[in-house]
PDB file of C-alpha atoms in Angstrom:
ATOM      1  CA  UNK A  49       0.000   0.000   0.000  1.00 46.00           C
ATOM      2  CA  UNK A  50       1.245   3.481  -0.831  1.00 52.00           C
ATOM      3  CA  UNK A  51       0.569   6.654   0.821  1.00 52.00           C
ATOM      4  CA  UNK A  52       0.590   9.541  -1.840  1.00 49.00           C
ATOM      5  CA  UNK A  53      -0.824  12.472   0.512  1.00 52.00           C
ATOM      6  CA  UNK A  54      -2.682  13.954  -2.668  1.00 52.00           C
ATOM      7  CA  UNK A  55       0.259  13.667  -5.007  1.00 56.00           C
ATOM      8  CA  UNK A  56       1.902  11.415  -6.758  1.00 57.00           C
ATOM      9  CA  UNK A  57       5.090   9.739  -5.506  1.00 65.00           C
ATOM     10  CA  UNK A  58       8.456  10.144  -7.530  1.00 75.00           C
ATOM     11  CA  UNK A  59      10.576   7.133  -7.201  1.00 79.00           C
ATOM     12  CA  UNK A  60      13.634   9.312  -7.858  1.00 76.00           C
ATOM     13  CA  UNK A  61      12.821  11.775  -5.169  1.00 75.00           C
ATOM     14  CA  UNK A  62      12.255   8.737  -2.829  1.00 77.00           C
ATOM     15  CA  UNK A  63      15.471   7.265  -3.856  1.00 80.00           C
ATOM     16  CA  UNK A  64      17.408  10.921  -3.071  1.00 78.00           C
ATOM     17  CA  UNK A  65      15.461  10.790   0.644  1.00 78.00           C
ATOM     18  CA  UNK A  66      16.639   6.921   1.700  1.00 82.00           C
ATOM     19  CA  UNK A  67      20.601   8.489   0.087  1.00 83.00           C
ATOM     20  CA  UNK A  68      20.847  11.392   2.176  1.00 80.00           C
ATOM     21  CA  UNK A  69      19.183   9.653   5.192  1.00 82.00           C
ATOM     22  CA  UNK A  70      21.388   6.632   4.883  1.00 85.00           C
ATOM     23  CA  UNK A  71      24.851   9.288   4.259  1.00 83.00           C
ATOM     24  CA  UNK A  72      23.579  11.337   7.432  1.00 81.00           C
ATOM     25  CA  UNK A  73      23.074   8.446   9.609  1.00 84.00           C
ATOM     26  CA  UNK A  74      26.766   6.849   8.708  1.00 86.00           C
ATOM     27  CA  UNK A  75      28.361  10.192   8.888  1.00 83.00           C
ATOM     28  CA  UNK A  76      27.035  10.766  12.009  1.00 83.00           C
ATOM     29  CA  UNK A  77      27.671   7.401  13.710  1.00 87.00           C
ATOM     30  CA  UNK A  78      30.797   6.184  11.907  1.00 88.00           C
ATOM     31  CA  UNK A  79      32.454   9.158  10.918  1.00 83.00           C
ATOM     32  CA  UNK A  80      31.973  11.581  13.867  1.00 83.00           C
ATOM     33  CA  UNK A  81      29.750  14.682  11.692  1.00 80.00           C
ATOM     34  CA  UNK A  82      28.325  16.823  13.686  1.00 77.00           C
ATOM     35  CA  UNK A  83      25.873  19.939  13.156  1.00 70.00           C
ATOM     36  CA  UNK A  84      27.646  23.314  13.411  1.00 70.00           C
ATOM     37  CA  UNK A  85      31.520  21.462  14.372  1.00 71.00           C
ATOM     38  CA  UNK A  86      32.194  23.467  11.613  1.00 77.00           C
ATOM     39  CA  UNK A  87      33.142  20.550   9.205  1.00 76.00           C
ATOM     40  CA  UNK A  88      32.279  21.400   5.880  1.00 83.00           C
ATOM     41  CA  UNK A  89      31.209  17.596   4.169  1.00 78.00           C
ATOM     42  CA  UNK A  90      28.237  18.102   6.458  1.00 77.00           C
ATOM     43  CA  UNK A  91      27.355  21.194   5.494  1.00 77.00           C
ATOM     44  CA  UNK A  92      27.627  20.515   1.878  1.00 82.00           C
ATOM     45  CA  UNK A  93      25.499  17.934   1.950  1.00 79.00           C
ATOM     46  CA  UNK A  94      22.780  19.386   3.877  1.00 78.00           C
ATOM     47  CA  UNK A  95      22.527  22.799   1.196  1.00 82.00           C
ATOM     48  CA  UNK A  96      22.711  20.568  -1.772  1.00 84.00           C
ATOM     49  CA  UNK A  97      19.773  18.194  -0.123  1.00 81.00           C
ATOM     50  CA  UNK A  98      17.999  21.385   1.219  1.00 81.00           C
ATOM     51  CA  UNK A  99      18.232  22.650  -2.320  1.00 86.00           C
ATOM     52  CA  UNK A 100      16.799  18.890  -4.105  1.00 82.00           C
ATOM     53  CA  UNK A 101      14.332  19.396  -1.394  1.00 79.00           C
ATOM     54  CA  UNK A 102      12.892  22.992  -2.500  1.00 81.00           C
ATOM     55  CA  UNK A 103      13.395  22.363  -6.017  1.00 82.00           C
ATOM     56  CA  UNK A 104      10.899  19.310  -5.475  1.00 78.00           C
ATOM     57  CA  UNK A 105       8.268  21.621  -3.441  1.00 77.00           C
ATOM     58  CA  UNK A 106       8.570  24.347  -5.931  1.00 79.00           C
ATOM     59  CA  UNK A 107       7.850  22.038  -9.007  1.00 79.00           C
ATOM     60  CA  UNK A 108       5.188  19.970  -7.576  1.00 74.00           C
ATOM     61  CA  UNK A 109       3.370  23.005  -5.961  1.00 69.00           C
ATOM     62  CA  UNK A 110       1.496  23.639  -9.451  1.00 60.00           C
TER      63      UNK A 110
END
């Protein structure tokens, strides 16, 4: 059973969400990231998957 909330799902954008979730939850458990340490890989990755993540909103908002 799928959920869909009024929209349909994208299987890419799905696939992006499980990436970064699975990337923050090794970084922060294996590789010692931490929010605002000032270490820039984390940082990166969370503007580039804040960005995927209002690009998404912007175009489905229509």
């Amino acid at each position: 059973m799928t959920r869909s909330y009024g929209r349909n799902s994208s299987p890419l954008l799905t696939a992006i969400g499980v990436a970064v979730a699975l990337v923050a939850f090794v970084g922060t458990q294996f590789l010692g990231w931490e929010w605002g340490s000032g270490q820039l890989v984390p940082t990166i990755i969370g503007v580039v998957a804040a960005a995927i993540a209002l690009i998404a909103f912007l175009s489905r908002r229509d």
